[in-house]
Coordinates of C-alpha atoms (C1' of nucleotides) in Angstrom, one line a residue:
Chain A
M1 CA 0.0 0.0 0.0
A2 CA 1.8 3.1 -1.2
P3 CA 1.1 6.3 0.8
V4 CA -1.3 8.5 -1.0
K5 CA -1.3 12.2 -0.8
V6 CA -4.7 13.7 -1.4
A7 CA -5.9 17.2 -1.8
D8 CA -7.8 17.9 1.4
E9 CA -10.2 20.4 -0.3
L10 CA -11.3 17.6 -2.6
C11 CA -11.3 14.7 -0.1
T12 CA -14.9 13.8 0.9
L13 CA -13.5 12.5 4.2
S14 CA -11.5 15.5 5.2
L15 CA -14.3 17.9 4.5
P16 CA -16.7 16.4 7.0
A17 CA -13.8 15.7 9.3
A18 CA -12.9 19.4 9.4
L19 CA -16.4 20.1 10.5
L20 CA -17.0 17.3 13.0
G21 CA -13.4 17.6 14.2
E22 CA -14.2 20.8 15.9
R23 CA -14.5 20.7 19.6
W24 CA -18.1 20.2 20.8
T25 CA -19.6 19.5 17.4
L26 CA -20.0 15.8 17.9
L27 CA -21.4 16.2 21.4
L28 CA -23.8 18.7 20.1
L29 CA -25.0 16.3 17.4
R30 CA -25.3 13.6 20.0
Q31 CA -27.6 15.8 22.0
A32 CA -29.6 16.7 18.9
F33 CA -30.1 13.0 18.1
L34 CA -31.2 12.5 21.7
G35 CA -33.9 15.1 21.2
T36 CA -32.5 18.4 22.4
R37 CA -33.7 21.4 20.4
R38 CA -33.4 24.6 22.4
F39 CA -30.4 26.8 23.1
E40 CA -30.9 26.6 26.9
D41 CA -31.2 22.9 26.9
F42 CA -28.0 22.3 24.9
Q43 CA -26.3 24.7 27.2
T44 CA -27.2 23.0 30.5
E45 CA -27.0 19.5 29.2
M46 CA -23.6 19.9 27.7
D47 CA -21.9 22.4 30.1
I48 CA -20.6 24.3 27.1
S49 CA -20.0 28.0 27.2
R50 CA -22.8 30.1 25.7
S51 CA -20.5 31.9 23.2
V52 CA -19.1 28.6 21.8
L53 CA -22.5 27.1 21.7
T54 CA -23.8 30.1 19.7
E55 CA -20.9 29.7 17.3
R56 CA -21.3 25.9 16.8
L57 CA -25.0 26.1 16.3
G58 CA -24.3 28.8 13.8
T59 CA -21.9 26.8 11.7
L60 CA -24.2 23.7 11.8
V61 CA -27.0 25.9 10.6
E62 CA -24.8 27.4 7.8
E63 CA -23.8 23.9 6.8
G64 CA -27.4 22.9 6.6
I65 CA -27.1 20.2 9.3
L66 CA -29.4 22.0 11.7
R67 CA -32.4 24.2 10.9
R68 CA -33.3 27.2 13.1
E69 CA -37.0 27.4 13.4
A70 CA -39.3 29.7 15.2
Y71 CA -42.1 28.3 17.3
K72 CA -44.6 29.7 19.7
D73 CA -44.3 29.0 23.3
V74 CA -45.8 31.9 25.2
R75 CA -44.0 34.0 22.7
T76 CA -41.7 33.3 19.8
R77 CA -38.8 31.1 20.6
Y78 CA -36.3 29.1 18.5
E79 CA -35.6 25.5 18.0
Y80 CA -32.6 23.8 16.3
R81 CA -33.6 20.6 14.5
L82 CA -31.7 18.2 12.5
T83 CA -32.3 18.5 8.7
E84 CA -32.3 15.6 6.4
K85 CA -28.6 16.2 5.9
G86 CA -28.1 16.1 9.6
L87 CA -30.2 13.0 10.2
E88 CA -28.0 11.2 7.7
L89 CA -25.1 11.6 10.0
Y90 CA -26.6 8.9 12.1
P91 CA -24.4 6.1 10.8
V92 CA -21.4 8.1 11.7
L93 CA -22.5 8.6 15.3
M94 CA -23.6 5.0 15.6
A95 CA -20.3 3.7 14.2
L96 CA -18.6 5.8 16.8
R97 CA -20.8 4.6 19.6
K98 CA -20.3 1.0 18.5
W99 CA -16.6 1.4 18.6
G100 CA -16.8 3.2 22.0
D101 CA -18.9 0.3 23.4
R102 CA -16.2 -2.1 22.3
W103 CA -13.1 -0.3 23.2
M104 CA -13.7 2.5 25.6
S105 CA -16.6 1.3 27.7
P106 CA -16.2 2.4 31.3
A107 CA -16.3 -0.3 34.0
E108 CA -19.8 0.6 35.0
G109 CA -21.0 0.1 31.5
P110 CA -22.4 2.6 29.0
S111 CA -24.8 5.4 30.1
F112 CA -27.5 4.5 27.7
D113 CA -28.6 1.8 25.3
V114 CA -30.2 1.8 21.9
H115 CA -32.5 -0.7 20.4
H116 CA -34.8 -1.1 17.4
R117 CA -38.0 0.6 18.3
T118 CA -40.3 -2.0 16.9
C119 CA -38.6 -5.3 17.6
G120 CA -36.2 -4.4 20.4
G121 CA -33.2 -5.9 18.6
D122 CA -29.6 -4.7 19.0
I123 CA -28.3 -2.2 16.5
G124 CA -25.3 -3.0 14.2
V125 CA -23.2 -0.9 11.8
H126 CA -21.8 -2.8 8.9
V127 CA -19.4 -2.0 6.1
S128 CA -20.3 -4.2 3.1
C129 CA -19.9 -4.5 -0.6
E130 CA -23.0 -3.3 -2.5
G131 CA -22.1 -5.7 -5.3
C132 CA -21.5 -9.1 -3.7
G133 CA -22.8 -8.3 -0.2
A134 CA -19.7 -9.4 1.6
E135 CA -18.9 -7.8 5.0
L136 CA -15.7 -5.8 4.6
T137 CA -12.8 -4.6 6.7
A138 CA -10.1 -2.1 5.9
R139 CA -8.0 -4.8 4.2
D140 CA -10.7 -5.8 1.7
V141 CA -10.9 -2.3 0.2
R142 CA -8.9 -0.9 -2.7
V143 CA -8.3 2.8 -2.9
T144 CA -8.1 4.5 -6.3
P145 CA -6.7 8.0 -6.4
L146 CA -8.6 9.9 -9.0
R147 CA -6.6 13.1 -9.2
D148 CA -3.8 14.9 -7.5
S149 CA -2.0 11.8 -6.2
R150 CA 1.7 12.2 -5.8
A151 CA 2.9 9.3 -3.9
Chain B
M1 CA -38.5 12.4 22.6
A2 CA -37.5 14.0 25.9
P3 CA -34.1 15.5 26.0
V4 CA -31.7 13.2 27.9
K5 CA -28.8 14.4 30.0
V6 CA -26.0 11.9 30.0
A7 CA -22.8 11.7 31.9
D8 CA -20.1 12.3 29.4
E9 CA -17.6 10.2 31.2
L10 CA -19.9 7.3 30.9
C11 CA -21.1 7.9 27.4
T12 CA -19.6 5.6 24.8
L13 CA -20.2 8.1 22.2
S14 CA -18.6 11.1 23.9
L15 CA -15.5 9.2 24.9
P16 CA -14.4 8.5 21.4
A17 CA -15.8 11.8 20.2
A18 CA -13.4 13.6 22.6
L19 CA -10.5 11.7 21.0
L20 CA -11.5 12.0 17.3
G21 CA -12.8 15.5 17.8
E22 CA -9.3 16.8 18.3
R23 CA -8.0 18.7 15.4
W24 CA -5.9 16.6 12.9
T25 CA -6.8 13.3 14.5
L26 CA -9.3 12.2 11.9
L27 CA -7.0 13.3 9.1
L28 CA -4.2 11.4 10.7
L29 CA -6.3 8.3 10.8
R30 CA -7.3 8.8 7.2
Q31 CA -3.6 8.8 6.2
A32 CA -3.0 5.8 8.4
F33 CA -5.7 3.9 6.5
L34 CA -4.3 5.1 3.2
G35 CA -1.0 3.4 4.2
T36 CA 1.1 6.1 5.7
R37 CA 3.4 4.9 8.5
R38 CA 6.3 7.2 9.1
F39 CA 6.6 10.5 10.9
E40 CA 8.1 12.2 7.9
D41 CA 5.4 11.0 5.6
F42 CA 2.6 12.1 7.8
Q43 CA 4.2 15.4 8.1
T44 CA 4.6 16.1 4.4
E45 CA 1.3 14.6 3.4
M46 CA -0.8 16.4 5.9
D47 CA 1.0 19.7 6.2
I48 CA 0.8 19.5 10.0
S49 CA 3.3 21.1 12.2
R50 CA 5.9 18.7 13.6
S51 CA 5.1 19.4 17.2
V52 CA 1.4 18.8 16.9
L53 CA 2.1 15.7 14.9
T54 CA 4.3 14.4 17.7
E55 CA 1.6 15.1 20.2
R56 CA -1.2 13.5 18.2
L57 CA 0.8 10.4 17.3
G58 CA 1.6 10.2 21.0
T59 CA -2.0 10.2 22.2
L60 CA -3.1 7.7 19.5
V61 CA -0.3 5.4 20.7
E62 CA -1.3 5.9 24.3
E63 CA -4.9 5.1 23.4
G64 CA -3.8 1.9 21.7
I65 CA -5.0 3.0 18.3
L66 CA -1.6 3.1 16.8
R67 CA 1.5 1.0 17.6
R68 CA 5.0 2.5 17.5
E69 CA 7.3 -0.1 16.1
A70 CA 11.0 -0.1 15.3
Y71 CA 12.2 -1.4 12.0
K72 CA 15.5 -1.6 10.2
D73 CA 16.1 0.6 7.2
V74 CA 19.8 1.3 7.1
R75 CA 19.5 1.9 10.8
T76 CA 16.6 1.8 13.3
R77 CA 13.6 3.8 12.4
Y78 CA 10.0 3.9 13.6
E79 CA 6.7 3.1 12.1
Y80 CA 3.2 3.9 13.3
R81 CA 0.7 1.3 12.4
L82 CA -2.9 0.7 13.1
T83 CA -3.6 -1.8 15.9
E84 CA -6.7 -4.0 15.9
K85 CA -8.5 -1.3 17.8
G86 CA -7.4 1.3 15.3
L87 CA -8.5 -0.9 12.3
E88 CA -11.9 -1.2 13.8
L89 CA -12.4 2.5 13.4
Y90 CA -12.9 1.8 9.7
P91 CA -16.7 2.0 9.8
V92 CA -16.5 5.4 11.4
L93 CA -14.2 6.7 8.6
M94 CA -16.3 5.1 5.9
A95 CA -19.5 6.4 7.3
L96 CA -18.0 9.8 7.3
R97 CA -16.8 9.5 3.7
K98 CA -20.1 8.2 2.6
W99 CA -21.8 11.2 4.1
G100 CA -19.1 13.5 2.6
D101 CA -19.7 12.0 -0.9
R102 CA -23.4 12.7 -0.6
W103 CA -23.4 16.1 1.0
M104 CA -20.1 17.8 0.6
S105 CA -18.8 16.5 -2.7
P106 CA -16.9 19.2 -4.5
A107 CA -18.0 20.0 -8.1
E108 CA -15.0 18.2 -9.5
G109 CA -15.9 15.0 -7.7
P110 CA -14.1 13.3 -4.9
S111 CA -10.3 12.9 -4.9
F112 CA -10.3 9.1 -4.6
D113 CA -12.6 6.2 -4.8
V114 CA -12.9 3.0 -2.9
H115 CA -14.1 -0.4 -4.0
H116 CA -14.2 -4.0 -2.9
R117 CA -10.8 -5.4 -3.7
T118 CA -12.0 -8.7 -5.1
C119 CA -15.2 -7.9 -6.9
G120 CA -14.8 -4.2 -7.6
G121 CA -18.2 -3.4 -6.0
D122 CA -19.2 -0.2 -4.4
I123 CA -18.9 0.1 -0.6
G124 CA -21.8 0.7 1.7
V125 CA -22.3 1.5 5.3
H126 CA -25.5 0.3 6.9
V127 CA -27.2 0.7 10.2
S128 CA -29.4 -2.3 10.8
C129 CA -31.2 -4.3 13.4
E130 CA -29.3 -7.4 14.4
G131 CA -32.6 -9.0 15.4
C132 CA -34.9 -8.5 12.4
G133 CA -32.3 -7.3 9.9
A134 CA -34.2 -4.1 9.0
E135 CA -32.3 -1.1 7.8
L136 CA -32.6 1.7 10.4
T137 CA -32.6 5.4 10.5
A138 CA -32.4 7.6 13.6
R139 CA -36.2 7.5 13.9
D140 CA -36.4 3.7 14.2
V141 CA -34.2 3.7 17.3
R142 CA -35.3 3.8 20.9
V143 CA -32.8 5.2 23.4
T144 CA -32.9 3.8 26.9
P145 CA -31.0 5.8 29.6
L146 CA -29.4 3.3 32.0
R147 CA -28.2 5.7 34.7
D148 CA -27.8 9.3 35.5
S149 CA -30.6 10.5 33.4
R150 CA -32.3 13.7 34.6
A151 CA -34.5 14.9 31.8
Chain C
dC1 C1' -46.7 50.9 36.5
dC2 C1' -42.6 48.7 37.9
dC3 C1' -39.9 45.0 38.6
dC4 C1' -38.7 40.0 37.9
dT5 C1' -38.2 36.0 35.1
dT6 C1' -37.2 33.5 30.8
dG7 C1' -35.1 32.4 26.4
dG8 C1' -31.6 33.5 23.5
dG9 C1' -28.0 35.7 22.8
dT10 C1' -23.2 39.2 22.8
dT11 C1' -18.9 41.0 24.9
dC12 C1' -14.8 40.8 27.4
dG13 C1' -10.3 39.4 29.2
dG14 C1' -7.5 35.6 30.6
dA15 C1' -6.1 30.7 29.9
dT16 C1' -5.2 27.1 26.3
dT17 C1' -3.9 25.3 22.2
dC18 C1' -1.9 25.7 17.6
dC19 C1' 1.6 26.3 14.7
dG20 C1' 5.9 27.6 12.0
dA21 C1' 10.6 28.1 12.4
dA22 C1' 14.6 26.9 14.3
dC23 C1' 17.2 23.7 16.7
dC24 C1' 19.0 18.9 18.4
dC25 C1' 20.8 14.2 18.0
dT26 C1' 22.5 9.9 15.8
dA27 C1' 24.3 7.0 12.1
dG28 C1' 25.9 6.2 7.9
dC29 C1' 27.9 8.0 3.3
dT30 C1' 31.6 10.5 0.6
Chain D
dA1 C1' 35.2 16.2 8.4
dG2 C1' 31.2 17.5 6.8
dC3 C1' 26.5 16.4 4.8
dT4 C1' 22.1 14.0 4.9
dA5 C1' 17.9 11.7 6.7
dG6 C1' 14.7 10.4 10.1
dG7 C1' 12.6 11.6 14.1
dG8 C1' 12.0 14.6 17.3
dT9 C1' 12.0 19.1 21.0
dT10 C1' 11.7 24.1 22.0
dC11 C1' 10.2 28.6 21.5
dG12 C1' 7.2 32.7 21.1
dG13 C1' 3.4 34.7 18.7
dA14 C1' -1.4 34.0 16.8
dA15 C1' -5.8 31.9 17.0
dT16 C1' -9.4 29.6 20.0
dC17 C1' -11.8 28.6 24.0
dC18 C1' -14.2 29.6 27.9
dG19 C1' -16.6 31.5 32.1
dA20 C1' -18.7 35.4 33.9
dA21 C1' -21.1 39.4 33.2
dC22 C1' -24.0 41.9 30.5
dC23 C1' -28.1 42.9 27.0
dC24 C1' -32.8 42.8 25.4
dA25 C1' -37.7 41.9 24.6
dA26 C1' -42.2 40.2 26.3
dG27 C1' -45.1 38.5 29.8
dG28 C1' -46.7 38.2 34.7
dG29 C1' -47.3 39.6 39.5
dG30 C1' -48.1 43.0 42.9

DNA sequence: CCCCTTGGGTTCGGATTCCGAACCCTAGCT
DNA sequence: AGCTAGGGTTCGGAATCCGAACCCAAGGGG
């Protein structure tokens, strides 16, 4: 396997990585998937500073991962909800959690569990070949540089 | 869906998130999966400063995701290679790339492609129920707090 | 009518982290 | 004897982070 130099601005892994690799962003998304929607709730549930929270919510909205939506309580308030684009990050979060369960689980066990809503089954994340259906590991995959490779 | 407050130190999502959510770490892992092994190669391929690279390689070794191994060139040099624990991060990276392909692909298309080594098929990442086999989205999943939940 | 509370922010200064450039060390090569 | 290559460490300035304090508008209570 020869090392491959890729142009980061064209790499569909480094682009999302730059986004999610910012501090707090992954935790914020976890909370969003757990159902948190309001500024105040994010703030108290995550112990994040308000200024950083404002900034992170802002970039996620700019990126189209969250949508800022007015709603009426007693007067107009705002909610941050996952968009379709945001909801599709679910496999990333689940893959991360699966790995965390396996390799970083604290002695007391994880703090929450997830199951299939209708049948109660365990949840799995699988990398597989769309052609032959085989389950794949890193070693079963061939990487083909398309442009800008200078080994 | 009531908001759930979880203890971060016990959350098997936030633990890995804290690690991978550090700047450079995801890119470093991408390079590792692309076959990069030596300090110098990481440095020139990623345009990361040497001091930060030292530090990141260090934490990944401490965490058992990379292994620092001596080898003989003309004299003793070191390689950083993925451990089993590191290799199992593959689904995370693939899920991220899949999402990047779909939502952040630059106009010119991605900079590299991946395929099943033996049959050439496309690669998919799927979240599914281990019980009934159904493919799942965020909405099909029930979250059960085990401890420390104070809605 | 005035003050208090609530949600959703903004501003500020100090503490951390990042990062580039320069330096270090050891073996082998010429 | 000096040069190079690999793999680092050190340093100081620049960019981020973060907590605490502040702001503001609309109800509600007295």
